[in-house]
C-alpha cells in the first residue's frame, strides 16, 4: 500500500467529498450509541483520528479510477480543509479493513485532529465491530431493539433516523438474518459546494 500526499489523494479518491457544514442539533453525549472496533471504543462526534492512529489502525482510501483497485495509506499529518467532511476512509489492521468512516473538521487541521462522525461496517469487519457492547455477529433483532427501541423495518434493514442521528442495520434475510451491515452517523446540516 502506498502513501500519498493529501493533494494527490483529493484527486484520486472518488469517495472523498468536501462540503461546508453547520453542525446539526445532535444528541446528548450519553445518547450516542457507543461503538467498538477491534476493542477500540469510538464515540461518534467525539473520537479524533489521533485516537484511531494510537490504537494501531491502518487508515487508508481506495482508488478505482484506473480500472484496478489501489490502496493508499493516509498519514496523520496530512492537512484537511476547514468546515469539511471527508468520506471513504477505511480503518483496519493486518491488511484487513474493518470499517468505513467519515470525518469532519471545524478548522483547517491535520487528519489526526479531525473527528469521526460516521461509521459503516464492512464484510471483513462484522466480527470486529460492536454497538453498545454487542458484537454484530451476536446482534439479534431483540438485542437491537434493546439498543434502540424505535428501530423500524425499512425494506431489507431496520432503521432509526432523526434530525441528529442515523442507525441502520442490514441483515441477510431482511430483519431476521445475520447482520451484514451497520451504519451509524451523527447528522450535520450540509451545504453542498458546486
PDB file of C-alpha atoms in Angstrom:
ATOM      1  CA  UNK A   1       0.000   0.000   0.000  1.00  0.00           C
ATOM      2  CA  UNK A   2       1.474   3.336  -0.993  1.00  0.00           C
ATOM      3  CA  UNK A   3       1.497   6.546   0.982  1.00  0.00           C
ATOM      4  CA  UNK A   4       0.236   9.640  -0.699  1.00  0.00           C
ATOM      5  CA  UNK A   5       0.039  13.379  -0.038  1.00  0.00           C
ATOM      6  CA  UNK A   6      -3.361  14.903   0.571  1.00  0.00           C
ATOM      7  CA  UNK A   7      -3.406  16.971  -2.649  1.00  0.00           C
ATOM      8  CA  UNK A   8      -2.905  13.821  -4.713  1.00  0.00           C
ATOM      9  CA  UNK A   9      -5.398  11.982  -2.551  1.00  0.00           C
ATOM     10  CA  UNK A  10      -8.113  14.555  -3.182  1.00  0.00           C
ATOM     11  CA  UNK A  11      -7.909  13.872  -6.909  1.00  0.00           C
ATOM     12  CA  UNK A  12      -7.811  10.096  -6.827  1.00  0.00           C
ATOM     13  CA  UNK A  13     -10.368   9.212  -4.189  1.00  0.00           C
ATOM     14  CA  UNK A  14     -13.883   9.070  -5.550  1.00  0.00           C
ATOM     15  CA  UNK A  15     -15.287   8.601  -2.027  1.00  0.00           C
ATOM     16  CA  UNK A  16     -13.794  11.838  -0.698  1.00  0.00           C
ATOM     17  CA  UNK A  17     -16.367  14.607  -0.606  1.00  0.00           C
ATOM     18  CA  UNK A  18     -15.864  18.184   0.506  1.00  0.00           C
ATOM     19  CA  UNK A  19     -18.723  20.195   1.964  1.00  0.00           C
ATOM     20  CA  UNK A  20     -19.276  23.274   4.029  1.00  0.00           C
ATOM     21  CA  UNK A  21     -21.209  22.322   7.122  1.00  0.00           C
ATOM     22  CA  UNK A  22     -23.073  23.592  10.113  1.00  0.00           C
ATOM     23  CA  UNK A  23     -23.332  21.090  12.973  1.00  0.00           C
ATOM     24  CA  UNK A  24     -26.835  19.725  13.430  1.00  0.00           C
ATOM     25  CA  UNK A  25     -28.581  19.786  16.754  1.00  0.00           C
ATOM     26  CA  UNK A  26     -27.002  16.419  17.697  1.00  0.00           C
ATOM     27  CA  UNK A  27     -27.910  14.067  20.525  1.00  0.00           C
ATOM     28  CA  UNK A  28     -26.657  14.340  24.072  1.00  0.00           C
ATOM     29  CA  UNK A  29     -23.344  12.535  24.591  1.00  0.00           C
ATOM     30  CA  UNK A  30     -24.960   9.732  26.565  1.00  0.00           C
ATOM     31  CA  UNK A  31     -27.470   9.131  23.762  1.00  0.00           C
ATOM     32  CA  UNK A  32     -24.913   8.325  21.037  1.00  0.00           C
ATOM     33  CA  UNK A  33     -24.506   4.586  20.550  1.00  0.00           C
ATOM     34  CA  UNK A  34     -21.042   3.538  21.726  1.00  0.00           C
ATOM     35  CA  UNK A  35     -19.180   1.625  19.016  1.00  0.00           C
ATOM     36  CA  UNK A  36     -16.173  -0.646  19.382  1.00  0.00           C
ATOM     37  CA  UNK A  37     -13.883  -1.671  16.542  1.00  0.00           C
ATOM     38  CA  UNK A  38     -11.392  -4.419  17.390  1.00  0.00           C
ATOM     39  CA  UNK A  39     -11.557  -3.435  21.065  1.00  0.00           C
ATOM     40  CA  UNK A  40     -11.211   0.337  20.490  1.00  0.00           C
ATOM     41  CA  UNK A  41     -14.159   2.487  21.554  1.00  0.00           C
ATOM     42  CA  UNK A  42     -15.323   5.033  19.004  1.00  0.00           C
ATOM     43  CA  UNK A  43     -17.814   7.672  20.103  1.00  0.00           C
ATOM     44  CA  UNK A  44     -19.139   9.478  17.060  1.00  0.00           C
ATOM     45  CA  UNK A  45     -18.723  13.240  17.117  1.00  0.00           C
ATOM     46  CA  UNK A  46     -16.085  12.861  19.883  1.00  0.00           C
ATOM     47  CA  UNK A  47     -13.346  10.410  18.860  1.00  0.00           C
ATOM     48  CA  UNK A  48     -10.475  12.021  16.971  1.00  0.00           C
ATOM     49  CA  UNK A  49      -8.440  10.346  14.275  1.00  0.00           C
ATOM     50  CA  UNK A  50      -5.427  10.556  16.600  1.00  0.00           C
ATOM     51  CA  UNK A  51      -7.190   8.019  18.837  1.00  0.00           C
ATOM     52  CA  UNK A  52      -7.637   5.766  15.783  1.00  0.00           C
ATOM     53  CA  UNK A  53      -3.944   6.027  14.896  1.00  0.00           C
ATOM     54  CA  UNK A  54      -2.936   5.474  18.556  1.00  0.00           C
ATOM     55  CA  UNK A  55      -4.965   2.233  18.619  1.00  0.00           C
ATOM     56  CA  UNK A  56      -2.768   0.854  15.823  1.00  0.00           C
ATOM     57  CA  UNK A  57      -5.245   1.085  12.963  1.00  0.00           C
ATOM     58  CA  UNK A  58      -4.112   1.492   9.379  1.00  0.00           C
ATOM     59  CA  UNK A  59      -6.060   4.334   7.774  1.00  0.00           C
ATOM     60  CA  UNK A  60      -6.465   4.072   4.013  1.00  0.00           C
ATOM     61  CA  UNK A  61      -8.512   5.012   0.971  1.00  0.00           C
ATOM     62  CA  UNK A  62      -9.288   3.076  -2.191  1.00  0.00           C
ATOM     63  CA  UNK A  63      -8.792   4.334  -5.733  1.00  0.00           C
ATOM     64  CA  UNK A  64     -10.668   2.527  -8.518  1.00  0.00           C
ATOM     65  CA  UNK A  65     -10.206   5.260 -11.139  1.00  0.00           C
ATOM     66  CA  UNK A  66      -7.501   3.422 -13.148  1.00  0.00           C
ATOM     67  CA  UNK A  67      -9.637   0.323 -13.629  1.00  0.00           C
ATOM     68  CA  UNK A  68      -7.754  -1.590 -10.939  1.00  0.00           C
ATOM     69  CA  UNK A  69      -8.097  -1.184  -7.198  1.00  0.00           C
ATOM     70  CA  UNK A  70      -5.220   0.675  -5.489  1.00  0.00           C
ATOM     71  CA  UNK A  71      -4.978   1.324  -1.751  1.00  0.00           C
ATOM     72  CA  UNK A  72      -3.314   4.428  -0.315  1.00  0.00           C
ATOM     73  CA  UNK A  73      -2.454   4.941   3.320  1.00  0.00           C
ATOM     74  CA  UNK A  74      -3.444   8.231   4.914  1.00  0.00           C
ATOM     75  CA  UNK A  75      -0.828   9.820   7.131  1.00  0.00           C
ATOM     76  CA  UNK A  76      -1.830  11.535  10.382  1.00  0.00           C
ATOM     77  CA  UNK A  77      -0.122  14.813   9.474  1.00  0.00           C
ATOM     78  CA  UNK A  78      -1.913  15.343   6.133  1.00  0.00           C
ATOM     79  CA  UNK A  79      -3.768  18.668   6.083  1.00  0.00           C
ATOM     80  CA  UNK A  80      -7.554  18.954   5.793  1.00  0.00           C
ATOM     81  CA  UNK A  81      -9.643  21.996   4.920  1.00  0.00           C
ATOM     82  CA  UNK A  82     -11.787  23.870   7.443  1.00  0.00           C
ATOM     83  CA  UNK A  83     -15.510  23.114   7.793  1.00  0.00           C
ATOM     84  CA  UNK A  84     -15.258  19.998   5.664  1.00  0.00           C
ATOM     85  CA  UNK A  85     -16.423  16.401   5.549  1.00  0.00           C
ATOM     86  CA  UNK A  86     -14.221  13.570   4.245  1.00  0.00           C
ATOM     87  CA  UNK A  87     -15.707  10.151   3.469  1.00  0.00           C
ATOM     88  CA  UNK A  88     -14.452   6.864   2.050  1.00  0.00           C
ATOM     89  CA  UNK A  89     -11.819   6.277   4.746  1.00  0.00           C
ATOM     90  CA  UNK A  90     -11.165   2.671   5.788  1.00  0.00           C
ATOM     91  CA  UNK A  91      -9.720   1.591   9.128  1.00  0.00           C
ATOM     92  CA  UNK A  92      -8.332  -1.839   9.877  1.00  0.00           C
ATOM     93  CA  UNK A  93      -5.344  -3.896  10.944  1.00  0.00           C
ATOM     94  CA  UNK A  94      -3.102  -6.532   9.366  1.00  0.00           C
ATOM     95  CA  UNK A  95      -4.275  -5.796   5.804  1.00  0.00           C
ATOM     96  CA  UNK A  96      -7.928  -6.260   6.821  1.00  0.00           C
ATOM     97  CA  UNK A  97     -10.383  -3.376   6.643  1.00  0.00           C
ATOM     98  CA  UNK A  98     -12.970  -3.428   9.413  1.00  0.00           C
ATOM     99  CA  UNK A  99     -14.971  -0.249   8.898  1.00  0.00           C
ATOM    100  CA  UNK A 100     -15.555   2.690   6.604  1.00  0.00           C
ATOM    101  CA  UNK A 101     -15.549   6.033   8.443  1.00  0.00           C
ATOM    102  CA  UNK A 102     -16.174   9.684   7.706  1.00  0.00           C
ATOM    103  CA  UNK A 103     -14.521  12.615   9.446  1.00  0.00           C
ATOM    104  CA  UNK A 104     -15.389  16.254   9.921  1.00  0.00           C
ATOM    105  CA  UNK A 105     -13.308  19.365  10.560  1.00  0.00           C
ATOM    106  CA  UNK A 106     -14.171  22.681  12.133  1.00  0.00           C
ATOM    107  CA  UNK A 107     -10.882  24.463  11.413  1.00  0.00           C
ATOM    108  CA  UNK A 108      -8.152  23.579   8.920  1.00  0.00           C
ATOM    109  CA  UNK A 109      -6.228  20.809  10.655  1.00  0.00           C
ATOM    110  CA  UNK A 110      -4.186  17.668  10.250  1.00  0.00           C
ATOM    111  CA  UNK A 111      -6.024  14.370   9.750  1.00  0.00           C
ATOM    112  CA  UNK A 112      -5.138  13.427  13.353  1.00  0.00           C
ATOM    113  CA  UNK A 113      -7.283  16.316  14.670  1.00  0.00           C
ATOM    114  CA  UNK A 114     -10.413  15.577  12.621  1.00  0.00           C
ATOM    115  CA  UNK A 115     -13.383  13.943  14.361  1.00  0.00           C
ATOM    116  CA  UNK A 116     -15.118  10.706  13.357  1.00  0.00           C
ATOM    117  CA  UNK A 117     -18.827  11.371  12.758  1.00  0.00           C
ATOM    118  CA  UNK A 118     -19.929   8.250  10.835  1.00  0.00           C
ATOM    119  CA  UNK A 119     -19.053   4.549  10.758  1.00  0.00           C
ATOM    120  CA  UNK A 120     -20.203   1.809   8.417  1.00  0.00           C
ATOM    121  CA  UNK A 121     -19.271  -1.847   8.803  1.00  0.00           C
ATOM    122  CA  UNK A 122     -17.542  -3.778   6.057  1.00  0.00           C
ATOM    123  CA  UNK A 123     -17.766  -7.515   5.409  1.00  0.00           C
ATOM    124  CA  UNK A 124     -14.282  -8.089   6.831  1.00  0.00           C
ATOM    125  CA  UNK A 125     -15.175  -6.225   9.996  1.00  0.00           C
ATOM    126  CA  UNK A 126     -18.529  -7.692  11.049  1.00  0.00           C
ATOM    127  CA  UNK A 127     -16.862  -9.887  13.698  1.00  0.00           C
ATOM    128  CA  UNK A 128     -14.704  -6.994  14.950  1.00  0.00           C
ATOM    129  CA  UNK A 129     -17.439  -4.380  15.477  1.00  0.00           C
ATOM    130  CA  UNK A 130     -19.797  -3.971  18.420  1.00  0.00           C
ATOM    131  CA  UNK A 131     -22.573  -1.479  19.108  1.00  0.00           C
ATOM    132  CA  UNK A 132     -23.470  -0.821  22.747  1.00  0.00           C
ATOM    133  CA  UNK A 133     -21.147  -3.725  23.699  1.00  0.00           C
ATOM    134  CA  UNK A 134     -22.953  -6.245  21.431  1.00  0.00           C
ATOM    135  CA  UNK A 135     -20.852  -7.770  18.642  1.00  0.00           C
ATOM    136  CA  UNK A 136     -22.569  -7.515  15.263  1.00  0.00           C
ATOM    137  CA  UNK A 137     -22.319 -11.303  14.928  1.00  0.00           C
ATOM    138  CA  UNK A 138     -24.461 -11.563  18.120  1.00  0.00           C
ATOM    139  CA  UNK A 139     -26.862  -8.703  17.315  1.00  0.00           C
ATOM    140  CA  UNK A 140     -30.275 -10.356  17.154  1.00  0.00           C
ATOM    141  CA  UNK A 141     -33.373  -8.339  16.338  1.00  0.00           C
ATOM    142  CA  UNK A 142     -34.302  -8.479  20.028  1.00  0.00           C
ATOM    143  CA  UNK A 143     -30.893  -7.146  21.145  1.00  0.00           C
ATOM    144  CA  UNK A 144     -31.067  -4.400  18.507  1.00  0.00           C
ATOM    145  CA  UNK A 145     -34.462  -3.304  19.883  1.00  0.00           C
ATOM    146  CA  UNK A 146     -32.899  -3.050  23.366  1.00  0.00           C
ATOM    147  CA  UNK A 147     -30.219  -0.742  21.949  1.00  0.00           C
ATOM    148  CA  UNK A 148     -32.788   1.356  20.067  1.00  0.00           C
ATOM    149  CA  UNK A 149     -36.459   0.701  20.758  1.00  0.00           C
ATOM    150  CA  UNK A 150     -37.521   2.949  17.854  1.00  0.00           C
ATOM    151  CA  UNK A 151     -35.985   0.764  15.132  1.00  0.00           C
ATOM    152  CA  UNK A 152     -38.432   0.235  12.269  1.00  0.00           C
ATOM    153  CA  UNK A 153     -38.361  -2.275   9.418  1.00  0.00           C
ATOM    154  CA  UNK A 154     -37.418  -0.490   6.196  1.00  0.00           C
ATOM    155  CA  UNK A 155     -37.080  -2.873   3.256  1.00  0.00           C
ATOM    156  CA  UNK A 156     -34.046  -5.085   3.845  1.00  0.00           C
ATOM    157  CA  UNK A 157     -32.940  -3.290   7.012  1.00  0.00           C
ATOM    158  CA  UNK A 158     -34.152  -1.791  10.250  1.00  0.00           C
ATOM    159  CA  UNK A 159     -33.593   1.930  10.686  1.00  0.00           C
ATOM    160  CA  UNK A 160     -33.836   4.756  13.157  1.00  0.00           C
ATOM    161  CA  UNK A 161     -33.369   8.158  11.531  1.00  0.00           C
ATOM    162  CA  UNK A 162     -33.804  11.532  13.216  1.00  0.00           C
ATOM    163  CA  UNK A 163     -32.537  15.043  12.575  1.00  0.00           C
ATOM    164  CA  UNK A 164     -29.457  14.223  14.655  1.00  0.00           C
ATOM    165  CA  UNK A 165     -28.605  10.534  14.131  1.00  0.00           C
ATOM    166  CA  UNK A 166     -28.895   7.646  11.668  1.00  0.00           C
ATOM    167  CA  UNK A 167     -28.818   3.984  12.696  1.00  0.00           C
ATOM    168  CA  UNK A 168     -29.297   1.292  10.037  1.00  0.00           C
ATOM    169  CA  UNK A 169     -28.853  -2.452  10.462  1.00  0.00           C
ATOM    170  CA  UNK A 170     -28.988  -4.622   7.322  1.00  0.00           C
ATOM    171  CA  UNK A 171     -29.471  -8.382   7.585  1.00  0.00           C
ATOM    172  CA  UNK A 172     -29.234 -11.373   5.252  1.00  0.00           C
ATOM    173  CA  UNK A 173     -32.984 -12.074   5.262  1.00  0.00           C
ATOM    174  CA  UNK A 174     -34.430  -8.659   5.871  1.00  0.00           C
ATOM    175  CA  UNK A 175     -34.953  -8.165   9.594  1.00  0.00           C
ATOM    176  CA  UNK A 176     -34.358 -11.765  10.699  1.00  0.00           C
ATOM    177  CA  UNK A 177     -30.960 -12.943   9.354  1.00  0.00           C
ATOM    178  CA  UNK A 178     -27.372 -12.316  10.369  1.00  0.00           C
ATOM    179  CA  UNK A 179     -26.143  -8.717  10.308  1.00  0.00           C
ATOM    180  CA  UNK A 180     -24.418  -7.862   7.031  1.00  0.00           C
ATOM    181  CA  UNK A 181     -24.008  -4.123   7.551  1.00  0.00           C
ATOM    182  CA  UNK A 182     -24.205  -1.485  10.263  1.00  0.00           C
ATOM    183  CA  UNK A 183     -24.349   2.236   9.586  1.00  0.00           C
ATOM    184  CA  UNK A 184     -24.269   4.831  12.370  1.00  0.00           C
ATOM    185  CA  UNK A 185     -23.938   8.550  11.714  1.00  0.00           C
ATOM    186  CA  UNK A 186     -24.255  11.800  13.627  1.00  0.00           C
ATOM    187  CA  UNK A 187     -26.042  14.066  11.163  1.00  0.00           C
ATOM    188  CA  UNK A 188     -24.942  17.514  10.077  1.00  0.00           C
ATOM    189  CA  UNK A 189     -26.794  20.132   8.055  1.00  0.00           C
ATOM    190  CA  UNK A 190     -24.549  20.072   4.995  1.00  0.00           C
ATOM    191  CA  UNK A 191     -24.476  22.631   2.207  1.00  0.00           C
ATOM    192  CA  UNK A 192     -23.108  21.114  -0.990  1.00  0.00           C
ATOM    193  CA  UNK A 193     -20.473  23.146  -2.836  1.00  0.00           C
ATOM    194  CA  UNK A 194     -20.515  23.395  -6.642  1.00  0.00           C
TER     195      UNK A 194
END
